[in-house]
Coordinates of C-alpha atoms in Angstrom, one line a residue:
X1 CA -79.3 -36.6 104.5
X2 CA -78.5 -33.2 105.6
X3 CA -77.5 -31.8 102.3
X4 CA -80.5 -33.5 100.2
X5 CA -82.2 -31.5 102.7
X6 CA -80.5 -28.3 102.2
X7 CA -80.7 -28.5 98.6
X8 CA -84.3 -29.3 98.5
X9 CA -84.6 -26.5 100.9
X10 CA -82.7 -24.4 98.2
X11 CA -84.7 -25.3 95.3
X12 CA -88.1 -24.8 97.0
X13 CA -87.0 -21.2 98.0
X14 CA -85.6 -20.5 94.6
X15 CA -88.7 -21.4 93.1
X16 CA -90.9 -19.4 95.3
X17 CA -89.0 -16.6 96.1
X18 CA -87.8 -16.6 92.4
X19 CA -84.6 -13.9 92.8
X20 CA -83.4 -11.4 90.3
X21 CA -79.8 -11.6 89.2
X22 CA -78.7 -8.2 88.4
X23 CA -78.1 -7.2 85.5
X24 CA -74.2 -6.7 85.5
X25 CA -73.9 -10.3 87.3
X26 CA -76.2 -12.1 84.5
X27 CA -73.2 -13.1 82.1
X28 CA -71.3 -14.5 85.2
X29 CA -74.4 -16.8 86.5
X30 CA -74.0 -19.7 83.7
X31 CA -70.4 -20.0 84.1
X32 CA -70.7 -20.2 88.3
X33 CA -73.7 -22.9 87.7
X34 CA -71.3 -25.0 85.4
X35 CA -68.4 -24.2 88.0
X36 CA -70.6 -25.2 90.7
X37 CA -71.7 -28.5 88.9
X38 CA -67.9 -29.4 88.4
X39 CA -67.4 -29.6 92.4
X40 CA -70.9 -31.3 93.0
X41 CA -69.5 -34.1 90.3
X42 CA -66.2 -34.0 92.0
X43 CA -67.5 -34.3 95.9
X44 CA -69.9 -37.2 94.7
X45 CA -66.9 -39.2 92.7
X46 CA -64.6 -38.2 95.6
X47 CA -67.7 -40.0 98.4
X48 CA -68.1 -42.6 96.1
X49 CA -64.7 -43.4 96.2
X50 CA -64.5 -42.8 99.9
X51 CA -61.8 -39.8 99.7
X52 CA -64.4 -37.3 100.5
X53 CA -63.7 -34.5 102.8
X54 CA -66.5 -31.6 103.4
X55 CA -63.9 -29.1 103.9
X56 CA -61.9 -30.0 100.1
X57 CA -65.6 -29.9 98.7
X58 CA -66.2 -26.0 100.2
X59 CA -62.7 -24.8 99.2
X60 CA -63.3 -26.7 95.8
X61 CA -67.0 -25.5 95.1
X62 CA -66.3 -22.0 95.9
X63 CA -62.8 -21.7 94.3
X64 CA -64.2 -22.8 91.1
X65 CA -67.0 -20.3 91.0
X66 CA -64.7 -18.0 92.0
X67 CA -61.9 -18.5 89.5
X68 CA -64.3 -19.1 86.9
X69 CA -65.9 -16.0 87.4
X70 CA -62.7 -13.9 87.7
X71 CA -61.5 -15.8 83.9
X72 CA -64.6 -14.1 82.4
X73 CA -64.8 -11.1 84.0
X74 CA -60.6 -10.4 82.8
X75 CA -61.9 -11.5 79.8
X76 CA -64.5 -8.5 79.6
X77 CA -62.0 -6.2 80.5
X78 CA -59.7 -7.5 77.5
X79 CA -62.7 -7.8 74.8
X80 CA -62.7 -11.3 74.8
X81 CA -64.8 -12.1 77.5
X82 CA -66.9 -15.1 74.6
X83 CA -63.9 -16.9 74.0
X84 CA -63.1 -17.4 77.6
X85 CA -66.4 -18.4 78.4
X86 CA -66.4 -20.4 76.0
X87 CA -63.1 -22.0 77.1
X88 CA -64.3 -22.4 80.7
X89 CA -67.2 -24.5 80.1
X90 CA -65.3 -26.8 77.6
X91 CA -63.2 -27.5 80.6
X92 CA -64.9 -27.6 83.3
X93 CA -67.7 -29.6 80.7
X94 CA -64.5 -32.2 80.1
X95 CA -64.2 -32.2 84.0
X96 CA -67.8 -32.8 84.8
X97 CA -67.9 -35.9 81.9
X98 CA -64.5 -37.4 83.4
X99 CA -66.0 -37.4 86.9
X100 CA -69.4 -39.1 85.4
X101 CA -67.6 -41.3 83.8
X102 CA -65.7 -42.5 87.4
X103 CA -69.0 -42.3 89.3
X104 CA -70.8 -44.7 86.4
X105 CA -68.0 -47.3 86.8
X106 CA -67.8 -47.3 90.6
X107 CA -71.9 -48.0 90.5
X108 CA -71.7 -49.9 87.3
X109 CA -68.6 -51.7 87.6
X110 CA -68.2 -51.2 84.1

């Protein structure tokens, strides 16, 4: 209950407060969302499953924004900074659908 809370918290302040990414940052921010949304899909299969633990879901969520980030940002630096954003989001997109996928049949049974 406490993280429905938090995130509605989140979303409410994000709306109002409406931040401004800077600039530089602005190319990393869709890759971290997509990063992000790969260990939200991950922590819910994992508590559906009931193999959660809060401490794998912080170490996952931020590792994967982390490393993502870093992919593109050596990217840049080597001039091919599209084609490895463009290869993080097909995987982590493949990751995301695979966890669906296992959350659907544990609800579903099918």
């Amino acid at each position: 209950m406490l993280a429905i809370l938090g995130l509605i918290v989140g979303i409410v302040l994000g709306i109002v407060l409406q931040p401004a990414v800077p600039s530089v940052l602005q190319p990393y921010l869709p890759i971290a969302i997509v990063a992000a949304m790969d260990a939200l899909f991950g922590g819910a299969r994992a508590y559906l499953e009931r193999t959660f633990s809060d401490k794998v879901f912080v170490v996952s969520f931020f590792s994967n924004v982390l490393i993502a980030a870093v992919i593109v940002w050596v990217g840049d630096l080597i001039g091919v900074g599209a084609q490895l954003s463009t290869a993080v989001v097909v995987v982590l997109g493949i990751r995301i659908f695979t966890n669906a996928a296992a959350i659907r049949r544990v609800l579903v049974h099918a």
